[in-house]
mmCIF file of C-alpha atoms in Angstrom:
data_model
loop_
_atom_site.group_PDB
_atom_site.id
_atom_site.type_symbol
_atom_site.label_atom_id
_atom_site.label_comp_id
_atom_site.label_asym_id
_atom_site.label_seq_id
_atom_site.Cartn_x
_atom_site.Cartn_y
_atom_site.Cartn_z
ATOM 1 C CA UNK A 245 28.789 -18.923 -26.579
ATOM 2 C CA UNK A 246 28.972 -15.080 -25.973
ATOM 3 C CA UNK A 247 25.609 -14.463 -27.117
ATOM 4 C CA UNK A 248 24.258 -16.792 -24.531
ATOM 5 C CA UNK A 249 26.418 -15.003 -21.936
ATOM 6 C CA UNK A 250 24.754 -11.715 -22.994
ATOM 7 C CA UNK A 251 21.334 -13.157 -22.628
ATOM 8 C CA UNK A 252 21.635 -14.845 -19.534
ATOM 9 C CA UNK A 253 23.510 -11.929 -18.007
ATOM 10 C CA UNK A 254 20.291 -9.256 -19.842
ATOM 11 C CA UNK A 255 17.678 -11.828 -18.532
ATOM 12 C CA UNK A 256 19.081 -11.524 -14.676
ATOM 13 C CA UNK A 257 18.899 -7.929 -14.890
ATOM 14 C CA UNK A 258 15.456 -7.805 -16.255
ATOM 15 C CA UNK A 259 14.678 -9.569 -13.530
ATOM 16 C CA UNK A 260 15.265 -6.749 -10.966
ATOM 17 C CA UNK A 261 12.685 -4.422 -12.123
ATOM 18 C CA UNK A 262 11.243 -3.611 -8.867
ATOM 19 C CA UNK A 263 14.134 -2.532 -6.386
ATOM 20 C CA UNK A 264 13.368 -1.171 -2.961
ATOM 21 C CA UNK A 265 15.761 1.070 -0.981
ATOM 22 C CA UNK A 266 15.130 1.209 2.873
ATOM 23 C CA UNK A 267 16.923 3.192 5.342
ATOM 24 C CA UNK A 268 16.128 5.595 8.084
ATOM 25 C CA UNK A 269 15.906 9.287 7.899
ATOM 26 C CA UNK A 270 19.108 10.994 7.403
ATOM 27 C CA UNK A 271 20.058 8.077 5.355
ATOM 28 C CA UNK A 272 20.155 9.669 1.671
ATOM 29 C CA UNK A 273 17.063 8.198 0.180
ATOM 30 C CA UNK A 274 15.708 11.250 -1.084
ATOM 31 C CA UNK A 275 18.716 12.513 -2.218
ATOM 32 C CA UNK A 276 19.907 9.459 -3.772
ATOM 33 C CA UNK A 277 16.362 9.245 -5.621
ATOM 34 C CA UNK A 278 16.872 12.558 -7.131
ATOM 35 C CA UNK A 279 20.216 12.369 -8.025
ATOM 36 C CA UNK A 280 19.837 9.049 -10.126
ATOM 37 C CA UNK A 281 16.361 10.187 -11.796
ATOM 38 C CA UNK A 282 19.005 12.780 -13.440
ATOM 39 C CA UNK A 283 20.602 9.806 -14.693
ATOM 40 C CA UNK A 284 17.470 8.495 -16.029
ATOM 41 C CA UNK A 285 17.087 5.919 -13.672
ATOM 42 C CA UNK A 286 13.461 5.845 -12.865
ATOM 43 C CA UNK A 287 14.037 6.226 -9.286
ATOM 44 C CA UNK A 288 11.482 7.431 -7.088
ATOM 45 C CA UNK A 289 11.236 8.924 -3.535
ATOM 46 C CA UNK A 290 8.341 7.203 -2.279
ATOM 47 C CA UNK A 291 7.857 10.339 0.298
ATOM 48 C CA UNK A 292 6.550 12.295 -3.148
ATOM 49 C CA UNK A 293 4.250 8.933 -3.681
ATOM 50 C CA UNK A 294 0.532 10.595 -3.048
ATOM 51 C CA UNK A 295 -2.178 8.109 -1.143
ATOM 52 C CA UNK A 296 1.046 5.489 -0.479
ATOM 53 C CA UNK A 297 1.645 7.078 3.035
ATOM 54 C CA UNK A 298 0.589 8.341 6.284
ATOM 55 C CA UNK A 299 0.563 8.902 10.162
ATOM 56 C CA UNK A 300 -1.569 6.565 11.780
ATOM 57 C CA UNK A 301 -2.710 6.813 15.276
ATOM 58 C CA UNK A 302 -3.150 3.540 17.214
ATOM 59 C CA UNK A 303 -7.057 3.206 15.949
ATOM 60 C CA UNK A 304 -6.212 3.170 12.614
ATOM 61 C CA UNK A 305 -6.793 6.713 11.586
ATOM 62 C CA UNK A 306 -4.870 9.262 9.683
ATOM 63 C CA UNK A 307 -3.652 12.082 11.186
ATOM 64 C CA UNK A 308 -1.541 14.859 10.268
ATOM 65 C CA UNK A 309 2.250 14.920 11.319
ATOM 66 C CA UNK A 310 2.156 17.821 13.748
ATOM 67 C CA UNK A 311 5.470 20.677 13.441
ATOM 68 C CA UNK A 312 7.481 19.596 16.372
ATOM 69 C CA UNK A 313 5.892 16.041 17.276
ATOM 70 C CA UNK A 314 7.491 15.388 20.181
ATOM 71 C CA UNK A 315 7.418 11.893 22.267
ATOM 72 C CA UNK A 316 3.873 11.642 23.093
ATOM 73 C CA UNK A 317 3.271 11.764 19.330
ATOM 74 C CA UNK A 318 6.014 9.746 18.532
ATOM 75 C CA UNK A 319 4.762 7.010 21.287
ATOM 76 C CA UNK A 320 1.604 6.754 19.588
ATOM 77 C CA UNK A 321 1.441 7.372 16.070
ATOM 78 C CA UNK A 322 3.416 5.222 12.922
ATOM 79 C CA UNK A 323 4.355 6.524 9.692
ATOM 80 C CA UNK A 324 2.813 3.470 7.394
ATOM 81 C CA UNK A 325 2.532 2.915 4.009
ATOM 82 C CA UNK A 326 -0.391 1.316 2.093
ATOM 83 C CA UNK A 327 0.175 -1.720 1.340
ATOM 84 C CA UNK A 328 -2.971 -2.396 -1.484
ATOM 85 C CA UNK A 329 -2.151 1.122 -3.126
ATOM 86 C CA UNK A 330 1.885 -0.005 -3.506
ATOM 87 C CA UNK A 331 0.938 -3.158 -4.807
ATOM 88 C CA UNK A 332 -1.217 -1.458 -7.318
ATOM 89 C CA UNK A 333 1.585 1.624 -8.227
ATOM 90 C CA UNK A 334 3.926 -1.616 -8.591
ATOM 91 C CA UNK A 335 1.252 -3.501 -11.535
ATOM 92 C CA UNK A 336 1.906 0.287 -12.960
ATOM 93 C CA UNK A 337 5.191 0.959 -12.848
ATOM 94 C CA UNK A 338 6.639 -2.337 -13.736
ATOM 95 C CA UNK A 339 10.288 -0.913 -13.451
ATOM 96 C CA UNK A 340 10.979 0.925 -10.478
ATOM 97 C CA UNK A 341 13.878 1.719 -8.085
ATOM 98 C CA UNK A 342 11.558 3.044 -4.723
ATOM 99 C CA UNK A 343 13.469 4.464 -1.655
ATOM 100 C CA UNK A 344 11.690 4.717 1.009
ATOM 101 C CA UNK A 345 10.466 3.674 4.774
ATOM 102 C CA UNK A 346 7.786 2.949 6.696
ATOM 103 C CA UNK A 347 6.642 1.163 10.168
ATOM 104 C CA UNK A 348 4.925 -1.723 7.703
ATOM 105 C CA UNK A 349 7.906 -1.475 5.611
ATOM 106 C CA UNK A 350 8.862 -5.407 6.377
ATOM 107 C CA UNK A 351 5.735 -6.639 5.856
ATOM 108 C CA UNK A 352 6.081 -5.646 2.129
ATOM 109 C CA UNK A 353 9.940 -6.502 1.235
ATOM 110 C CA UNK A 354 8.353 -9.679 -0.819
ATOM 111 C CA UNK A 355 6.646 -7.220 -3.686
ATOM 112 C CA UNK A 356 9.835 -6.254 -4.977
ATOM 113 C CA UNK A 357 12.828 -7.771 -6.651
ATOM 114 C CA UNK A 358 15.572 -7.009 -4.500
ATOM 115 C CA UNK A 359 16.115 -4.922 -0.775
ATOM 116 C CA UNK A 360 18.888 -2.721 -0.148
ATOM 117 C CA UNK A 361 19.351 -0.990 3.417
ATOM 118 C CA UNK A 362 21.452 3.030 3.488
ATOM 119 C CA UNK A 363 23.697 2.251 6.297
ATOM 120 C CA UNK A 364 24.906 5.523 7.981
ATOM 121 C CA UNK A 365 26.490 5.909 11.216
ATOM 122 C CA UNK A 366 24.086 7.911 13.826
ATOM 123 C CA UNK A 367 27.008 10.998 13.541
ATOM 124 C CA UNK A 368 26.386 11.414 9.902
ATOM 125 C CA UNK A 369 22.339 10.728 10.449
ATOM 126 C CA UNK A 370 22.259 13.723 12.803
ATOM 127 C CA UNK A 371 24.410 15.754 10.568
ATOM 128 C CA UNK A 372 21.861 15.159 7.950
ATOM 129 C CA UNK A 373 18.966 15.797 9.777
ATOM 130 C CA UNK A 374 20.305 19.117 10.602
ATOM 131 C CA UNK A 375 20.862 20.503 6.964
ATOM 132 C CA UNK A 376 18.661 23.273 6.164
ATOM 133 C CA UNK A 377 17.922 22.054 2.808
ATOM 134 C CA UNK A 378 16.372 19.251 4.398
ATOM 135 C CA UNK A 379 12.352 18.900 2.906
ATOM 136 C CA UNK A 380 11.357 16.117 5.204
ATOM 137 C CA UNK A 381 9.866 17.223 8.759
ATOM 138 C CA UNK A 382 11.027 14.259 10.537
ATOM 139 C CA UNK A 383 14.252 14.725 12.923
ATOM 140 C CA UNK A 384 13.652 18.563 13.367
ATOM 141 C CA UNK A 385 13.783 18.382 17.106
ATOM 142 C CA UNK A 386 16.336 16.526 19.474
ATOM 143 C CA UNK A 387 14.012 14.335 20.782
ATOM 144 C CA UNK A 388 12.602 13.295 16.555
ATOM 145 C CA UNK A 389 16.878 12.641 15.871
ATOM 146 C CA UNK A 390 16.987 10.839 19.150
ATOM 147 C CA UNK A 391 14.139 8.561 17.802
ATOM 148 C CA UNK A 392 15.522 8.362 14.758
ATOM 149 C CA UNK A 393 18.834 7.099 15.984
ATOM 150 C CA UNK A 394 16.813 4.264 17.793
ATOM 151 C CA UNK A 395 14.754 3.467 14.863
ATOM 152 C CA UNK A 396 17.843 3.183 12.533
ATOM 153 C CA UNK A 397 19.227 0.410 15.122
ATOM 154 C CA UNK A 398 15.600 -1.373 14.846
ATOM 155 C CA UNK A 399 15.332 -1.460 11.301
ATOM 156 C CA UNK A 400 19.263 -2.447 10.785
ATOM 157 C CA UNK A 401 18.810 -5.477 13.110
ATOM 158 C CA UNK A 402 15.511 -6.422 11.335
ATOM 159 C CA UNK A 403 17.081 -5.702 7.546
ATOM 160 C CA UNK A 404 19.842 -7.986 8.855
ATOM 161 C CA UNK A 405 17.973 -10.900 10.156
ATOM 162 C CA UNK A 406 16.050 -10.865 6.909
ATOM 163 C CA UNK A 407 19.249 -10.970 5.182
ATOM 164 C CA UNK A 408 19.030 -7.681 3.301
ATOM 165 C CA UNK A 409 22.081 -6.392 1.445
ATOM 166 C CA UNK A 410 24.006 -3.634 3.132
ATOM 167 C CA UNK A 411 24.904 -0.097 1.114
ATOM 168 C CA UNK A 412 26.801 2.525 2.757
ATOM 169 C CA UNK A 413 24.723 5.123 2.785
ATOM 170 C CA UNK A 414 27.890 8.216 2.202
ATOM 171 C CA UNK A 415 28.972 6.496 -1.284
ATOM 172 C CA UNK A 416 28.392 8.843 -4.227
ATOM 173 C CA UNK A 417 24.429 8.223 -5.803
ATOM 174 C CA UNK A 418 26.527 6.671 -9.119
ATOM 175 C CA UNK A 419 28.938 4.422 -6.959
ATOM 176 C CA UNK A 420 25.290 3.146 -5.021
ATOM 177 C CA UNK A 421 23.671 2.941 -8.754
ATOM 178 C CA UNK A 422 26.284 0.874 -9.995
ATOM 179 C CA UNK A 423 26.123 -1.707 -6.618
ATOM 180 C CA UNK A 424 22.291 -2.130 -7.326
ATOM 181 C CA UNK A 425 22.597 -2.732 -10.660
ATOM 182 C CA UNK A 426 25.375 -5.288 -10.233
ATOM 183 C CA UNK A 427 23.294 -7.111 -7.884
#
């Protein structure tokens, strides 16, 4: 009888090889990624993903995210990912804990095994935003961590009405490992 507990309980986890982490900027993906691929979790910042992502402008072409972007960029332009190329890097990397976002990011929740959304309070995405340590160019200026603020409601309602389980965002990277593995 304990064997087949063991099995049934390794055969759910196998399951959940392909894990996606959503959340908006600010909300620890990166440095959650990092922090559990020194734990030998193959965890990957899909930022670092070459050919996955881009800015788009509204004809379909891909621009260059300009120093600064202010609203006019911001208005017009969506940070997207690929949608073919992520279905292919998911056929090759059959186990794989992603954290990322992107403006197609719902459209693409159904490749993977399981959704989690970072949850952070705007404060603490604005304090983040502002480190100096900070790689990613998004929420430089006050109007980019205004936007961000407003995109983080967007995506929280939309993760919500698709049922999408809730992390907060300021646990430790361990105490967020162990929730997604107990999932």
């Amino acid at each position: 009888m304990i064997d087949k507990i063991i099995i049934i309980k390794l055969s759910v986890r196998m399951k959940k090889k392909k894990i996606l982490v959503i959340g908006a900027s600010g909300s620890g993906k990166s440095f959650v990624a990092k922090k559990l691929r020194l734990s030998r979790v193959n965890a990957v910042d899909a930022d670092l993903i070459e050919g996955l992502h881009g800015w788009y402008d509204g004809k379909g072409q891909k621009v260059a995210f300009p120093i600064g972007a202010g609203k006019d960029f911001l208005d017009n332009h969506q940070f997207l990912w690929d949608k073919n190329f992520l279905r292919e890097y998911l056929k090759e990397n059959n186990k794989v804990w992603l954290f990322g976002l992107s403006g197609n990011i719902f459209e693409m929740v159904d490749m993977f095994d399981k959704v989690y959304f970072l949850k952070v309070e705007p404060g603490i995405l604005i304090e983040r935003l502002d480190k100096k340590d900070r790689i990613n160019p998004m929420g430089k200026t006050e109007y980019q961590k205004k936007a961000v603020v407003e995109y983080a409601k967007k995506i929280e309602r939309t993760a919500k009405s698709l049922k999408i389980e809730f992390i907060d965002g300021t646990l430790a990277p361990e105490e967020i490992k162990k929730i997604i593995e107990e999932g």
